Amino acid sequence: MDTLTISCMDRRLNGILDKENDGSTIMLRNAGANASALRDSIKDIISGNIGKIKLMAHSDCGAMKVVHSALKEGVKTSDYVYQNLVKQFDGKPFGTRKELEELNEKLQMEELKAISNGIEVESNFVDLSKYHFEEPNALIAVFTYHSTDKYEDLCKRAGLDTEATYFIQASSIEEVYSDIEIAVTKLSIKHIVLMAKKPSEYRPVYADMQKLKMKEFMEGTTVQFIKL
Ligand SMILES: [Zn+2]
């Protein structure tokens, strides 16, 4: 049976997630390992042969910076980012970013338990302070459908730098528009790649690319379609 892992899109997690993946781990990723916003993808995937659901949130999370600055410093986010990410923390008790990260882990675990249909759910929080990362020059964000592929393989096949590439994965691009928006507006990522691996994916991903280009937040950003 497969494992479903929900994690953050952060580039620094790629190698850590690859180590966790024995080839039967389906990955879903967005800003903040935000399971609440991936509800449709999760329900879709766990209707298959899933033995375990794993949450892998992490320390020093950019998505939690967005939430913290929105709720503690009044920094504006779009309505879409508020609804999909920030709102679930509004009015909840937390002070520091570390407390917010702990609250996020707790809320996402509650969400997963509520929709897991009896499948075992566990949390494996990643402390990034234990690792060392280089600062890459230009960051890239990839959208691709959820899969068991390793990021090193995907990046090699697409000619991308694994250490510079954020991965956003869901069963539909609509579910992660707010995460792409965060990548563009909060992380200043100027290059978005939509990646399709199977012939059956090429057409829908290409159509998604056209829709994405029309989004207001995409102004000044390049979008590329890579067929693997
Ligand atoms: Zn993160």
Short mmCIF file of C-alpha atoms and ligand atoms in Angstrom, two decimals:
data_model
loop_
_atom_site.label_atom_id
_atom_site.label_comp_id
_atom_site.label_asym_id
_atom_site.label_seq_id
_atom_site.Cartn_x
_atom_site.Cartn_y
_atom_site.Cartn_z
CA MET A 1 0.00 0.00 0.00
CA ASP A 2 1.12 3.54 -0.71
CA THR A 3 1.77 6.34 1.76
CA LEU A 4 0.35 9.80 1.13
CA THR A 5 2.66 12.59 2.32
CA ILE A 6 1.47 16.17 2.65
CA SER A 7 4.34 18.62 2.85
CA CYS A 8 5.39 22.18 2.08
CA MET A 9 6.52 23.35 -1.35
CA ASP A 10 9.82 24.66 0.13
CA ARG A 11 12.82 23.77 -2.05
CA ARG A 12 14.87 22.74 1.00
CA LEU A 13 12.56 19.77 1.58
CA ASN A 14 13.18 18.12 -1.81
CA GLY A 15 16.17 16.04 -0.72
CA ILE A 16 14.61 15.18 2.65
CA LEU A 17 11.37 14.03 0.99
CA ASP A 18 13.32 11.99 -1.58
CA LYS A 19 15.01 10.10 1.26
CA GLU A 20 11.59 9.34 2.80
CA ASN A 21 10.25 8.08 -0.51
CA ASP A 22 10.90 4.41 -1.28
CA GLY A 23 9.02 4.84 -4.55
CA SER A 24 5.56 4.28 -3.09
CA THR A 25 5.02 7.67 -1.44
CA ILE A 26 2.54 9.95 -3.14
CA MET A 27 3.48 13.59 -2.60
CA LEU A 28 1.12 16.53 -2.19
CA ARG A 29 2.76 19.90 -1.52
CA ASN A 30 1.65 23.48 -1.10
CA ALA A 31 2.57 26.52 0.98
CA GLY A 32 2.84 25.36 4.59
CA ALA A 33 1.82 21.68 4.25
CA ASN A 34 -1.66 23.14 4.41
CA ALA A 35 -3.82 20.00 4.33
CA SER A 36 -7.01 22.04 4.78
CA ALA A 37 -6.52 23.63 1.35
CA LEU A 38 -5.72 20.26 -0.26
CA ARG A 39 -8.91 18.58 0.93
CA ASP A 40 -10.16 17.62 -2.55
CA SER A 41 -6.81 16.16 -3.61
CA ILE A 42 -6.50 14.21 -0.36
CA LYS A 43 -10.02 12.77 -0.60
CA ASP A 44 -9.37 11.81 -4.21
CA ILE A 45 -6.05 10.05 -3.40
CA ILE A 46 -7.20 8.21 -0.25
CA SER A 47 -10.08 6.65 -2.17
CA GLY A 48 -7.26 4.50 -3.65
CA ASN A 49 -4.87 2.09 -1.94
CA ILE A 50 -3.38 4.24 0.85
CA GLY A 51 -2.02 2.67 4.04
CA LYS A 52 -0.82 5.78 5.82
CA ILE A 53 -1.09 9.56 5.66
CA LYS A 54 1.92 11.53 6.76
CA LEU A 55 2.15 15.26 7.48
CA MET A 56 5.59 16.80 7.04
CA ALA A 57 5.49 20.46 8.05
CA HIS A 58 8.78 22.20 8.82
CA SER A 59 10.60 24.93 10.74
CA ASP A 60 11.47 28.33 9.21
CA CYS A 61 8.44 28.01 6.92
CA GLY A 62 7.85 30.87 4.47
CA ALA A 63 4.10 30.24 4.46
CA MET A 64 4.02 30.70 8.23
CA LYS A 65 5.93 33.97 7.75
CA VAL A 66 3.11 35.08 5.46
CA VAL A 67 0.49 34.13 8.08
CA HIS A 68 2.45 35.73 10.92
CA SER A 69 2.99 39.01 9.09
CA ALA A 70 -0.66 39.11 8.01
CA LEU A 71 -2.11 38.50 11.47
CA LYS A 72 0.52 40.14 13.70
CA GLU A 73 1.76 43.03 11.53
CA GLY A 74 -1.25 43.69 9.33
CA VAL A 75 0.63 42.95 6.08
CA LYS A 76 -1.95 42.61 3.32
CA THR A 77 -2.60 39.39 1.46
CA SER A 78 -5.08 38.81 -1.34
CA ASP A 79 -8.54 37.49 -0.38
CA TYR A 80 -7.60 34.23 -2.02
CA VAL A 81 -4.48 33.73 0.13
CA TYR A 82 -6.46 34.81 3.20
CA GLN A 83 -9.23 32.28 2.55
CA ASN A 84 -6.92 29.37 1.70
CA LEU A 85 -4.11 29.89 4.18
CA VAL A 86 -4.38 32.75 6.69
CA LYS A 87 -8.01 32.47 7.80
CA GLN A 88 -7.63 29.17 9.67
CA PHE A 89 -5.21 30.87 12.12
CA ASP A 90 -7.21 34.08 12.56
CA GLY A 91 -8.29 34.46 16.20
CA LYS A 92 -6.27 31.42 17.33
CA PRO A 93 -3.73 31.81 20.14
CA PHE A 94 -0.08 32.08 19.07
CA GLY A 95 2.72 34.61 19.53
CA THR A 96 6.01 33.65 17.95
CA ARG A 97 6.52 32.03 14.55
CA LYS A 98 7.58 28.84 16.32
CA GLU A 99 4.24 28.79 18.16
CA LEU A 100 2.48 29.39 14.86
CA GLU A 101 4.36 26.48 13.26
CA GLU A 102 3.28 24.23 16.15
CA LEU A 103 -0.31 25.43 15.78
CA ASN A 104 -0.14 24.72 12.04
CA GLU A 105 0.99 21.15 12.69
CA LYS A 106 -1.86 20.69 15.18
CA LEU A 107 -4.54 22.16 12.85
CA GLN A 108 -3.42 20.17 9.82
CA MET A 109 -3.32 16.94 11.85
CA GLU A 110 -6.88 17.63 13.03
CA GLU A 111 -7.96 18.20 9.44
CA LEU A 112 -6.27 15.00 8.25
CA LYS A 113 -7.79 12.93 11.05
CA ALA A 114 -11.23 14.32 10.19
CA ILE A 115 -11.00 13.30 6.53
CA SER A 116 -8.76 10.21 6.76
CA ASN A 117 -11.57 7.65 6.71
CA GLY A 118 -9.83 5.55 9.37
CA ILE A 119 -6.42 5.54 7.63
CA GLU A 120 -3.51 5.98 10.05
CA VAL A 121 -2.27 9.57 10.23
CA GLU A 122 1.13 10.60 11.59
CA SER A 123 3.16 13.78 11.81
CA ASN A 124 6.87 14.05 11.11
CA PHE A 125 7.93 17.67 11.67
CA VAL A 126 11.17 18.60 9.86
CA ASP A 127 13.60 20.79 11.77
CA LEU A 128 15.55 22.52 9.00
CA SER A 129 18.05 24.06 11.43
CA LYS A 130 19.76 20.65 11.48
CA TYR A 131 20.64 20.96 7.78
CA HIS A 132 22.80 23.27 5.73
CA PHE A 133 21.55 24.77 2.47
CA GLU A 134 23.18 26.89 -0.21
CA GLU A 135 21.40 30.06 -1.37
CA PRO A 136 20.61 29.54 -5.07
CA ASN A 137 20.54 32.53 -7.44
CA ALA A 138 17.16 32.23 -9.08
CA LEU A 139 14.28 30.32 -7.56
CA ILE A 140 11.80 28.37 -9.67
CA ALA A 141 8.37 27.00 -8.79
CA VAL A 142 7.04 23.87 -10.46
CA PHE A 143 3.45 22.74 -10.55
CA THR A 144 2.99 19.09 -11.30
CA TYR A 145 0.30 16.60 -10.37
CA HIS A 146 0.78 14.49 -7.24
CA SER A 147 3.03 11.49 -7.89
CA THR A 148 5.55 9.10 -6.37
CA ASP A 149 8.40 10.56 -8.45
CA LYS A 150 11.55 11.69 -6.74
CA TYR A 151 12.42 15.36 -7.08
CA GLU A 152 15.98 14.62 -8.08
CA ASP A 153 14.72 12.57 -11.03
CA LEU A 154 12.11 15.14 -12.04
CA CYS A 155 14.64 17.98 -11.92
CA LYS A 156 17.26 16.00 -13.82
CA ARG A 157 14.77 15.17 -16.56
CA ALA A 158 13.57 18.78 -16.76
CA GLY A 159 17.04 20.32 -16.52
CA LEU A 160 16.22 22.17 -13.29
CA ASP A 161 18.31 22.69 -10.15
CA THR A 162 16.75 20.60 -7.34
CA GLU A 163 18.07 22.99 -4.71
CA ALA A 164 16.41 25.99 -6.36
CA THR A 165 13.05 24.47 -7.19
CA TYR A 166 9.86 24.76 -5.15
CA PHE A 167 7.38 21.96 -5.85
CA ILE A 168 3.64 22.53 -5.76
CA GLN A 169 1.64 19.33 -6.20
CA ALA A 170 -2.09 18.64 -6.14
CA SER A 171 -4.64 16.78 -8.23
CA SER A 172 -5.75 20.06 -9.82
CA ILE A 173 -4.05 23.39 -10.37
CA GLU A 174 -7.16 25.26 -9.18
CA GLU A 175 -6.55 23.94 -5.68
CA VAL A 176 -3.10 25.54 -5.54
CA TYR A 177 -3.56 28.93 -7.25
CA SER A 178 -3.06 30.64 -3.88
CA ASP A 179 0.20 28.73 -3.39
CA ILE A 180 1.46 29.81 -6.82
CA GLU A 181 0.41 33.34 -5.85
CA ILE A 182 2.50 33.09 -2.65
CA ALA A 183 5.47 31.81 -4.66
CA VAL A 184 5.20 34.80 -7.01
CA THR A 185 4.19 37.61 -4.67
CA LYS A 186 5.87 36.63 -1.40
CA LEU A 187 8.91 34.62 -2.49
CA SER A 188 9.52 36.74 -5.62
CA ILE A 189 9.73 33.69 -7.87
CA LYS A 190 9.68 34.90 -11.46
CA HIS A 191 9.68 31.61 -13.30
CA ILE A 192 6.86 29.07 -13.04
CA VAL A 193 7.14 25.68 -14.70
CA LEU A 194 4.14 23.48 -15.34
CA MET A 195 5.40 19.97 -15.73
CA ALA A 196 3.57 17.00 -17.25
CA LYS A 197 4.98 13.50 -17.07
CA LYS A 198 2.48 11.30 -18.89
CA PRO A 199 0.92 11.84 -22.32
CA SER A 200 -2.51 11.89 -20.61
CA GLU A 201 -1.35 14.91 -18.57
CA TYR A 202 0.09 17.04 -21.38
CA ARG A 203 -3.15 18.51 -22.63
CA PRO A 204 -4.75 19.40 -19.25
CA VAL A 205 -1.48 20.85 -17.93
CA TYR A 206 -1.04 22.89 -21.10
CA ALA A 207 -4.62 24.16 -20.76
CA ASP A 208 -3.91 25.01 -17.11
CA MET A 209 -0.88 26.97 -18.23
CA GLN A 210 -3.06 29.20 -20.40
CA LYS A 211 -5.47 29.80 -17.48
CA LEU A 212 -2.61 30.54 -15.11
CA LYS A 213 -1.12 33.14 -17.45
CA MET A 214 -4.37 35.10 -17.24
CA LYS A 215 -4.12 35.49 -13.45
CA GLU A 216 -3.38 39.04 -12.35
CA PHE A 217 -0.58 38.05 -9.96
CA MET A 218 1.28 36.42 -12.86
CA GLU A 219 2.17 39.75 -14.45
CA GLY A 220 5.95 39.95 -15.00
CA THR A 221 6.35 36.21 -14.46
CA THR A 222 7.29 33.70 -17.12
CA VAL A 223 5.44 30.42 -17.45
CA GLN A 224 7.01 27.42 -19.12
CA PHE A 225 5.51 24.07 -20.01
CA ILE A 226 7.87 21.10 -19.70
CA LYS A 227 6.89 17.75 -21.08
CA LEU A 228 8.98 14.97 -19.54
ZN ZN B 1 7.24 25.90 4.26
#
